[in-house]
Short mmCIF file of C-alpha atoms in Angstrom, two decimals:
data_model
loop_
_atom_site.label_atom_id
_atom_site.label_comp_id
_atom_site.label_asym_id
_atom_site.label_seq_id
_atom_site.Cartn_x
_atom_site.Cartn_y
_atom_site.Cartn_z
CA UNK A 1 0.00 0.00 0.00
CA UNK A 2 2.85 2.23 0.83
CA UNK A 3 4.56 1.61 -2.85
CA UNK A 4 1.14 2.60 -3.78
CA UNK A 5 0.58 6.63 -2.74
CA UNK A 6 4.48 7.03 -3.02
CA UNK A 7 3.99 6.13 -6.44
CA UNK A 8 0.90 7.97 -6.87
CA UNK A 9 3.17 10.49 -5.00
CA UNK A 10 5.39 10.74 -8.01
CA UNK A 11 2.85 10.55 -10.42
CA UNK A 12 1.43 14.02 -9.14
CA UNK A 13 4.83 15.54 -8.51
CA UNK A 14 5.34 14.75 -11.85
CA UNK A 15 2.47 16.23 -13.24
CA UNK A 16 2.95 19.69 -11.32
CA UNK A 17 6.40 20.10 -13.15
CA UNK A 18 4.98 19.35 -16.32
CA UNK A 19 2.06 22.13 -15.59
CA UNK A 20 4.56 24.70 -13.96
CA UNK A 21 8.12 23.55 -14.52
CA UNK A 22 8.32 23.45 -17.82
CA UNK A 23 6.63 26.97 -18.13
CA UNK A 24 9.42 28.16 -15.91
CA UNK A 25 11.92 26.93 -17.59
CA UNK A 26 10.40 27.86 -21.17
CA UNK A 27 10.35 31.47 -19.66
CA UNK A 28 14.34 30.98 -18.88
CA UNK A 29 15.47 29.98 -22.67
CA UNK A 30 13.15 32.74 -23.45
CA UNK A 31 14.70 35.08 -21.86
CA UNK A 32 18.01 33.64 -22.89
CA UNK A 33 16.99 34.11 -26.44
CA UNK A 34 18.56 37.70 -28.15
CA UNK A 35 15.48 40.06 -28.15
CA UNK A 36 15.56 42.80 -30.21
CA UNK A 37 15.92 46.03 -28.39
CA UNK A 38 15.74 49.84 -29.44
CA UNK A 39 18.44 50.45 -31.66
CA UNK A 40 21.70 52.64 -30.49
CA UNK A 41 21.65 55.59 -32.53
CA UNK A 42 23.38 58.93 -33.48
CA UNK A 43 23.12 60.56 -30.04
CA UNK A 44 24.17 57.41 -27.69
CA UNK A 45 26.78 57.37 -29.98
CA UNK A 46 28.40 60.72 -29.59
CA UNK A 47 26.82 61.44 -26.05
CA UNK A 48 30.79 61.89 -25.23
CA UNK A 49 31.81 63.84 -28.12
CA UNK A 50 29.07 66.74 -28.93
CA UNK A 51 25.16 66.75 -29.14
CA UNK A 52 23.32 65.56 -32.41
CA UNK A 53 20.82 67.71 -33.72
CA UNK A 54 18.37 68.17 -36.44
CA UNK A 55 16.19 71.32 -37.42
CA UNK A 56 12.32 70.12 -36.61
CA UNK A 57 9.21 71.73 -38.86
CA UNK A 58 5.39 72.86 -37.96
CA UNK A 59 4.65 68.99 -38.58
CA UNK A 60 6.68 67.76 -36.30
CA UNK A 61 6.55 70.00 -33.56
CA UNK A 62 2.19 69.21 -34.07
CA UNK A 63 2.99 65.87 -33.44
CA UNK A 64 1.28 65.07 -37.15
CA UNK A 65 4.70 63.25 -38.07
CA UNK A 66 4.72 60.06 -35.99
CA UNK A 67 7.95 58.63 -37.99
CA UNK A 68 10.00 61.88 -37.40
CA UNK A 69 9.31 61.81 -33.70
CA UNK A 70 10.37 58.27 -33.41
CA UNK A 71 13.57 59.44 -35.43
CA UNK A 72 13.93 62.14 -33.19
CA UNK A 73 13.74 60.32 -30.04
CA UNK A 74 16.30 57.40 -31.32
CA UNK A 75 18.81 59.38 -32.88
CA UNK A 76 19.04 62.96 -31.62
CA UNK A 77 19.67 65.00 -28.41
CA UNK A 78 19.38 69.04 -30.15
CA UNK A 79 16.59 70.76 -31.43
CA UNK A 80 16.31 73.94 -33.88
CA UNK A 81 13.04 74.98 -35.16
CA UNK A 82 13.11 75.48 -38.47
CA UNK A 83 11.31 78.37 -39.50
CA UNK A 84 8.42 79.26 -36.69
CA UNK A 85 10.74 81.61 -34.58
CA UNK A 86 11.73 83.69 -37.16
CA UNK A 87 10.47 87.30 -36.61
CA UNK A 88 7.64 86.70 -39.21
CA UNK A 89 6.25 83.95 -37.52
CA UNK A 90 6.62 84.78 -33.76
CA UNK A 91 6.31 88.60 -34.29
CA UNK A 92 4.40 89.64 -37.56
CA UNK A 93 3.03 92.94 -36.02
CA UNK A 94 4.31 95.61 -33.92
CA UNK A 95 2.19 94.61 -30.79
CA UNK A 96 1.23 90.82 -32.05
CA UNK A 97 3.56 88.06 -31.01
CA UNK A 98 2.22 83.93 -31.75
CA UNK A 99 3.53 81.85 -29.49
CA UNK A 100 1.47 79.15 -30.55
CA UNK A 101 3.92 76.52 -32.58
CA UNK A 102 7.54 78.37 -30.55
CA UNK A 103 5.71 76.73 -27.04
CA UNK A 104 4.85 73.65 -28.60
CA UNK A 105 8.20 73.22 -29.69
CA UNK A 106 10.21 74.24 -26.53
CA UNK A 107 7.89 71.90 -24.59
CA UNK A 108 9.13 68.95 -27.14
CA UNK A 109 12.03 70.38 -25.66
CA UNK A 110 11.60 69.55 -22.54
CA UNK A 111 9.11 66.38 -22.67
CA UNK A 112 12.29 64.69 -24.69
CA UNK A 113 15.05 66.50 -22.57
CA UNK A 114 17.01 67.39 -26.07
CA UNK A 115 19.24 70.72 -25.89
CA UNK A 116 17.23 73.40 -27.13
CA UNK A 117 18.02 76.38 -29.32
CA UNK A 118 16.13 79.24 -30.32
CA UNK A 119 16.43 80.12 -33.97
CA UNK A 120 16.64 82.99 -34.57
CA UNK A 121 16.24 86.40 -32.77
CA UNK A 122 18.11 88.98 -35.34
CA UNK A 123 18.03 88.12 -39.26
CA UNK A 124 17.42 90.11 -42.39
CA UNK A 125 15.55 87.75 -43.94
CA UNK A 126 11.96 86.44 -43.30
CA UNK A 127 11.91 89.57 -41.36
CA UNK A 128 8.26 91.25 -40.70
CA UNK A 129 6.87 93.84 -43.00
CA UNK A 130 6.87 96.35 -40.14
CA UNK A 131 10.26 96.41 -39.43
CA UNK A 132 11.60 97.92 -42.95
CA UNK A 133 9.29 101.22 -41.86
CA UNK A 134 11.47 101.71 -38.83
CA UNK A 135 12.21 105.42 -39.07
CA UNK A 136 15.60 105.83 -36.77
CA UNK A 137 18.22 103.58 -34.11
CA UNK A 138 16.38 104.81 -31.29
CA UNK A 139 13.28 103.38 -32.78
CA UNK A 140 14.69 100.30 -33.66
CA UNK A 141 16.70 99.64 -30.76
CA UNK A 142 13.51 100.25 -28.68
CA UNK A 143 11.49 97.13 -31.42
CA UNK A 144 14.64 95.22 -30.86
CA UNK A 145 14.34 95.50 -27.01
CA UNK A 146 11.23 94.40 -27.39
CA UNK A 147 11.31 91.62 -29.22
CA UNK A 148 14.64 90.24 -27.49
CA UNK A 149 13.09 90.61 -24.16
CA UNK A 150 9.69 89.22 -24.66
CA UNK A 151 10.86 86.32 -26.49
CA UNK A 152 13.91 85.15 -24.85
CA UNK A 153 12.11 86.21 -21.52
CA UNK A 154 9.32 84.63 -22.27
CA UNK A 155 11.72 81.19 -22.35
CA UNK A 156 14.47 81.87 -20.02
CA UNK A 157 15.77 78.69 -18.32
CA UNK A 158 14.11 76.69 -21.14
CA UNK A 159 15.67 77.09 -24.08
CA UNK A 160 19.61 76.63 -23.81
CA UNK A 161 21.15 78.00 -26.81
CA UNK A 162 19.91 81.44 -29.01
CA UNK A 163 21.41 82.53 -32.54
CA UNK A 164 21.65 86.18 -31.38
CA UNK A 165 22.25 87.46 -34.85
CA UNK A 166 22.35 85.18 -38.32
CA UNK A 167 23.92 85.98 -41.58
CA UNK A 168 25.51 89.74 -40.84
CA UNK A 169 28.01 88.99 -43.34
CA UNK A 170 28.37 90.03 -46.68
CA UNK A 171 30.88 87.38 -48.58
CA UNK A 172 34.07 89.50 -48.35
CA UNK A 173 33.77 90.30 -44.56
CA UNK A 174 31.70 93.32 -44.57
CA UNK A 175 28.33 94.09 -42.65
CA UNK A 176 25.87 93.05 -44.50
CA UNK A 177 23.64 96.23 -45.81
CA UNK A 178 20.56 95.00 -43.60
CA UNK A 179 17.91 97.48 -41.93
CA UNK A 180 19.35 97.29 -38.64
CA UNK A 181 22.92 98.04 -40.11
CA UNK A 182 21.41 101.14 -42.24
CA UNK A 183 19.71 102.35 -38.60
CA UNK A 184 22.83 101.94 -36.26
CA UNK A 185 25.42 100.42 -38.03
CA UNK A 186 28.19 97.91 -36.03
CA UNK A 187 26.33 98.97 -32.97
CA UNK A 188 23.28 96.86 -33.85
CA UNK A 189 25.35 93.77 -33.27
CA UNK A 190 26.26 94.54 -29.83
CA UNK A 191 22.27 95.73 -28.74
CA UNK A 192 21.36 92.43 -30.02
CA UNK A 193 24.19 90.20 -27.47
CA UNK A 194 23.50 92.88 -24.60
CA UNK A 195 19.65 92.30 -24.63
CA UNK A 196 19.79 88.73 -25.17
CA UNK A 197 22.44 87.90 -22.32
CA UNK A 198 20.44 90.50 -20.24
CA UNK A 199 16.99 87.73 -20.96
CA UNK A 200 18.68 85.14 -20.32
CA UNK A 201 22.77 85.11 -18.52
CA UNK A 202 22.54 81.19 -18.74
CA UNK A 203 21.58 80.59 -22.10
CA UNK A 204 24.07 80.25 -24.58
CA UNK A 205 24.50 83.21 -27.35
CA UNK A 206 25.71 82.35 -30.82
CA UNK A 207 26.52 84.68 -34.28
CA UNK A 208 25.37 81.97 -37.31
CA UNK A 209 26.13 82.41 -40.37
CA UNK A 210 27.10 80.67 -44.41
CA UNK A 211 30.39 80.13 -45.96
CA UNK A 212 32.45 81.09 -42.96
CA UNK A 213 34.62 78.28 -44.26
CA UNK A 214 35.57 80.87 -46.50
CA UNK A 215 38.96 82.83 -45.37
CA UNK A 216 37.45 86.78 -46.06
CA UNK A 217 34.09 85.55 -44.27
CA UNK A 218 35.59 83.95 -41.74
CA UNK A 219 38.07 87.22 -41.10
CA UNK A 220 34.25 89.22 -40.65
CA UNK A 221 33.02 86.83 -38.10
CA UNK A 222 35.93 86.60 -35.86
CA UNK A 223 35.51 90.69 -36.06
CA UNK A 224 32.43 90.24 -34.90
CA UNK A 225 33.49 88.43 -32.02
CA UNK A 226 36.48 90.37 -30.80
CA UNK A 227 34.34 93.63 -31.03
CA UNK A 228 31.84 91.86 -29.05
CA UNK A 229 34.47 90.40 -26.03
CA UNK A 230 36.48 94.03 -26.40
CA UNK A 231 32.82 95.36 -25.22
CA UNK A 232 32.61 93.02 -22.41
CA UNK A 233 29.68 91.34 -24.30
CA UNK A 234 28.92 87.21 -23.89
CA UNK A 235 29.20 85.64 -27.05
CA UNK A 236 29.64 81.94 -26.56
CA UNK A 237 29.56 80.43 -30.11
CA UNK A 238 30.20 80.80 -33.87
CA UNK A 239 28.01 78.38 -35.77
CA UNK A 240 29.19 77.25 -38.95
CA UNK A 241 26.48 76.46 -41.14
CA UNK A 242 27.34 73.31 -42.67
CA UNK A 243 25.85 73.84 -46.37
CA UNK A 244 28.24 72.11 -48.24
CA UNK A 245 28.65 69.69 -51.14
CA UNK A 246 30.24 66.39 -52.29
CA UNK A 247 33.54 68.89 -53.14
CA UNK A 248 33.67 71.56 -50.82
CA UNK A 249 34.48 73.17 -48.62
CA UNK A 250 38.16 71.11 -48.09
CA UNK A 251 38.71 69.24 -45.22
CA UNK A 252 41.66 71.90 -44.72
CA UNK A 253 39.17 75.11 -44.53
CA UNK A 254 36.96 73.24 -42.17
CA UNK A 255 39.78 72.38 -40.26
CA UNK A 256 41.30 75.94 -40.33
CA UNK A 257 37.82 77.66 -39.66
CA UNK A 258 37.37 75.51 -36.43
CA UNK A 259 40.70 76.12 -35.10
CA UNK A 260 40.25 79.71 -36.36
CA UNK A 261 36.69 80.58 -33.89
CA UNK A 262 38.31 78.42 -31.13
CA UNK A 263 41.30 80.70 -31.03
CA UNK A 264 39.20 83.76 -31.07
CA UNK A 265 37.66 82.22 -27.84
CA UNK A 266 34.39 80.54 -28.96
CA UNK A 267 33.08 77.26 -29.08
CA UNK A 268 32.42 76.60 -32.87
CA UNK A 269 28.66 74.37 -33.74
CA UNK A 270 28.28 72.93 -36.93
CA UNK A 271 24.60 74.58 -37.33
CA UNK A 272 22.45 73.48 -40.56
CA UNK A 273 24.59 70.57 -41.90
CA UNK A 274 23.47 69.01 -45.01
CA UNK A 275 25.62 67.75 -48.56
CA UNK A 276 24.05 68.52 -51.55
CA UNK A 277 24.23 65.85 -54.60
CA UNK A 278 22.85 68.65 -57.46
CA UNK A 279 24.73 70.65 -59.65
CA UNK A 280 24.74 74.20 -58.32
CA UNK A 281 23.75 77.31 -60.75
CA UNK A 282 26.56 79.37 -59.71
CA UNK A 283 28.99 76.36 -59.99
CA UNK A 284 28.32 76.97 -64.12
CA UNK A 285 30.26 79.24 -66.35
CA UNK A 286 28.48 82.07 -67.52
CA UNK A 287 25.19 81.26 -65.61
CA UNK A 288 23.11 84.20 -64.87
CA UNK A 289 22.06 83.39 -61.00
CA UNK A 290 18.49 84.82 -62.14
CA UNK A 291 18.26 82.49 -65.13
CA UNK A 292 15.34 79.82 -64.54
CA UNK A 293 16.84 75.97 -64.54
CA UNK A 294 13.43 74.59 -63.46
CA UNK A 295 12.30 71.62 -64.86
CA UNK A 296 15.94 70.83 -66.21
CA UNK A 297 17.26 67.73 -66.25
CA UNK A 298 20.54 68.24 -65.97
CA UNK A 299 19.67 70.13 -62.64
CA UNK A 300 17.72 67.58 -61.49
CA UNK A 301 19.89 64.57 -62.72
CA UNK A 302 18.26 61.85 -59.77
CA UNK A 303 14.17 62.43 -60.01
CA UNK A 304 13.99 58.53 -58.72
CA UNK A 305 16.87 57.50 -56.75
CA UNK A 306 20.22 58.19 -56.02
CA UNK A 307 23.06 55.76 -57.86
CA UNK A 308 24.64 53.85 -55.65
CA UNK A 309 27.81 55.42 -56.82
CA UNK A 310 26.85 58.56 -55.46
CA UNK A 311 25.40 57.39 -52.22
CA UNK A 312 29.00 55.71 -51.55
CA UNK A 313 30.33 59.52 -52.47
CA UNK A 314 27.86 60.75 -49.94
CA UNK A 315 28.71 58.10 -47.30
CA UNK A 316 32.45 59.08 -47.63
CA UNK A 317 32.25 62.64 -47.22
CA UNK A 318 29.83 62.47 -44.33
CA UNK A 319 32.40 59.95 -42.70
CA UNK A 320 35.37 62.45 -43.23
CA UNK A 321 33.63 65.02 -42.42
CA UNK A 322 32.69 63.57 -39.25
CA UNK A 323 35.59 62.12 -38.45
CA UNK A 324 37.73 65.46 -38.18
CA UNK A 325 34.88 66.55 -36.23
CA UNK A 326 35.84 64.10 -33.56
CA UNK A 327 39.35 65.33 -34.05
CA UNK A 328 38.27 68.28 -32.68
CA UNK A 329 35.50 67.39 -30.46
CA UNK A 330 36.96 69.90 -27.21
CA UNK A 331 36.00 72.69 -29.34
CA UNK A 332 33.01 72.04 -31.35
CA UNK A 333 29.19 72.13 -29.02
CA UNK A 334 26.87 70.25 -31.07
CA UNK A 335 26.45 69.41 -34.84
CA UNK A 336 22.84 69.77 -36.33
CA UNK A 337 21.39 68.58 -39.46
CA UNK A 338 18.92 71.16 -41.37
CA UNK A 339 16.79 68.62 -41.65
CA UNK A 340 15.40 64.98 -40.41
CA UNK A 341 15.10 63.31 -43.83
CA UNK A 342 15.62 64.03 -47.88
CA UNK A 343 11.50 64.45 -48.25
CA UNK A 344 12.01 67.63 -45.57
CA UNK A 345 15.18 68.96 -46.68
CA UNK A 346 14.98 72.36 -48.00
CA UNK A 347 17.27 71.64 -50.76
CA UNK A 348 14.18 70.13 -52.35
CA UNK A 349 13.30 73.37 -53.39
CA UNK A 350 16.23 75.79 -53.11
CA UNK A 351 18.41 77.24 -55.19
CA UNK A 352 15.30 75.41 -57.81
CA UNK A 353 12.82 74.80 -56.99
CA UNK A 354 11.14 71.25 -57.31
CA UNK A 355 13.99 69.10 -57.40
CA UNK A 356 15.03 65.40 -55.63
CA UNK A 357 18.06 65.96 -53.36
CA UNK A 358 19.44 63.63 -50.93
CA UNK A 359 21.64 65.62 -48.82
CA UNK A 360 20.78 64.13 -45.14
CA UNK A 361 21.60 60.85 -43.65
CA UNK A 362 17.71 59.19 -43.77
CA UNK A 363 16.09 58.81 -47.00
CA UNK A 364 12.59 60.13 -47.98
CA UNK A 365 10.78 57.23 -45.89
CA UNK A 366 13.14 57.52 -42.43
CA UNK A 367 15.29 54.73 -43.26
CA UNK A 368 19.01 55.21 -42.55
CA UNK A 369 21.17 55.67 -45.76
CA UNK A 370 24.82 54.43 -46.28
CA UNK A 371 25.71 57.72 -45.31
CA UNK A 372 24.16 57.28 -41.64
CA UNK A 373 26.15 54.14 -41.28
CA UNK A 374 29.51 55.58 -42.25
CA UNK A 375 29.07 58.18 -39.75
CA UNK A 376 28.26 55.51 -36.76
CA UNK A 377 31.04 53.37 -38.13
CA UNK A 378 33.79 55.87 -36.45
CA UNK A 379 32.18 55.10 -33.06
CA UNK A 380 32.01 51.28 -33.50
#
């Protein structure tokens, strides 16, 4: 009788492993299997080296692009906004400011923890009608106090890094014959640093501009920033926009320009990076720049896709590029794309318009290109 209940003894023992034991230990070589997990991208990369940013658009910032936010979150650590804080956006009349899509996009910001900038509070361009009928400096230093104040008060402590002033430069070092340089010449340049560090004394104040790759422009901006320090003025940055091609600028005039602005005392940003693949107007002999090359094929040479020739071009410049970057990562703050994928690039549509560029490192439906993995191959 006794062999009897230890063996039906055994008997249930063994069925409770079967029901629960085996569960158990299907859950262990489950867990032992590889499981996908988020990829490592751009940012967790670099995290050591400098941020990685990318300029964000109205569709993103409404939350009505669920691929670029995913792209955001994964691969970058910077925001600039692309166009909604420029003065005919956030400040179209004299006493009418929208802050609609500018707090939408600094609470991204700080929902996603990236390193915000503001872009931008002092630019020619995309400037609001109103402005051009200032009569005098002591008129427009008292709009200029105005909007400085209001908008980098308004977002003090929450955005980390302003372009001050963007594009002052003509292309042989000169001011640039803008409204604000017509009203109050040079001195313009330091109301603009004063009010802004006055806003804001912990945010970070950068001069932006184009082509300051270029040895004459370059000479202009660190100008710029020795008459600013000789004032006793905060200026923290120069940022290099990074509009370049498959050509130029040389590894040597990046290289020169960083060392250059890090010299004058500045950190240097590489501000609105993206390589064009197009042929350039003003790259052709005898090309008017106001002649119309829309619609031409030889302008637009890749309507379809890019040969794979040319994405392997593209993939080794961005890799250079980078690379000396990282060469010089004490002096350079953050690097930012103008941009999150081909489709949004701007180079879509400027210097012609409809054309298919490919200048960023995520193609037209978010997927990374050969370029992306070049650049993540110097970390690996």
């Amino acid at each position: 009788m006794v062999h009897i209940y230890r063996l039906l003894y055994a008997l249930f023992v063994l069925i409770l492993f079967t029901l629960f034991g085996c569960k158990e230990y299907d859950k262990k070589l489950t867990s032992e299997k590889e499981i996908p997990s988020k990829p490592i991208g751009l940012k967790q990369n670099y995290k050591d080296d400098f941020f990685i940013g990318a300029a964000i658009n109205h569709a993103l910032i409404e939350k009505r692009d669920s691929l670029g936010l995913e792209l955001l979150e994964t691969e970058f650590n910077s925001i600039t906004p692309e166009n909604i804080m420029k003065w005919m956006h956030i400040h179209p009349g004299k006493e009418v400011y929208d802050f609609s899509l500018p707090d939408a996009y600094v609470d991204l910001g700080e929902r996603h923890q990236h390193f915000t900038v503001g872009h931008t509070l002092v630019w020619h361009s995309q400037l609001a009608e109103w402005v051009t009928e200032v009569k005098d400096s002591t008129e427009l230093k008292e709009v200029m106090e105005d909007h400085i104040n209001t908008i980098v008060g308004r977002y003090k402590g929450k955005i980390d890094s302003w372009d001050v002033v963007n594009e002052a430069l003509n292309e042989d070092g000169s001011l640039r014959e803008s409204v604000f340089y017509e009203l109050a010449g040079e001195k313009y340049l330091e109301w603009a640093f004063e009010l802004a560090a006055e806003a804001d004394p912990e945010a970070q104040l950068t001069y932006n501009d184009y082509n300051l790759t270029n040895p004459e422009k370059r000479a202009g901006a660190i100008s710029i920033v020795k008459q600013l320090k000789d004032k006793g003025l905060k200026i923290d940055v120069v940022g290099m926009q990074g509009h370049w091609n498959l050509k130029g600028p040389s590894l040597k005039e990046i290289e020169e320009s960083i060392l250059a602005y890090h010299n004058a005392g500045v950190k240097v940003a590489i501000t609105e990076l993206d390589i064009t693949v197009l042929p350039n107007p003003w790259d052709l002999e005898g090309a008017e720049v106001s002649q119309n090359f829309e619609g031409s094929e030889f302008m637009n040479p890749y309507p379809e896709s890019l040969p794979d020739s040319v994405q392997k071009e593209l993939a080794d410049r961005y890799q250079s590029i980078f690379k000396l970057f990282l060469k010089h990562k004490d002096k350079i703050d953050r690097v930012t794309f103008w941009g999150m994928n081909d489709g949004s690039s701007w180079l879509n549509g400027w210097p012609i318009k409809n054309r298919t560029n490919y200048p960023l490192l995520f193609d037209r439906s978010y997927r990374p290109k050969e370029a992306y993995h070049s650049v993540l191959a110097l970390k690996n």
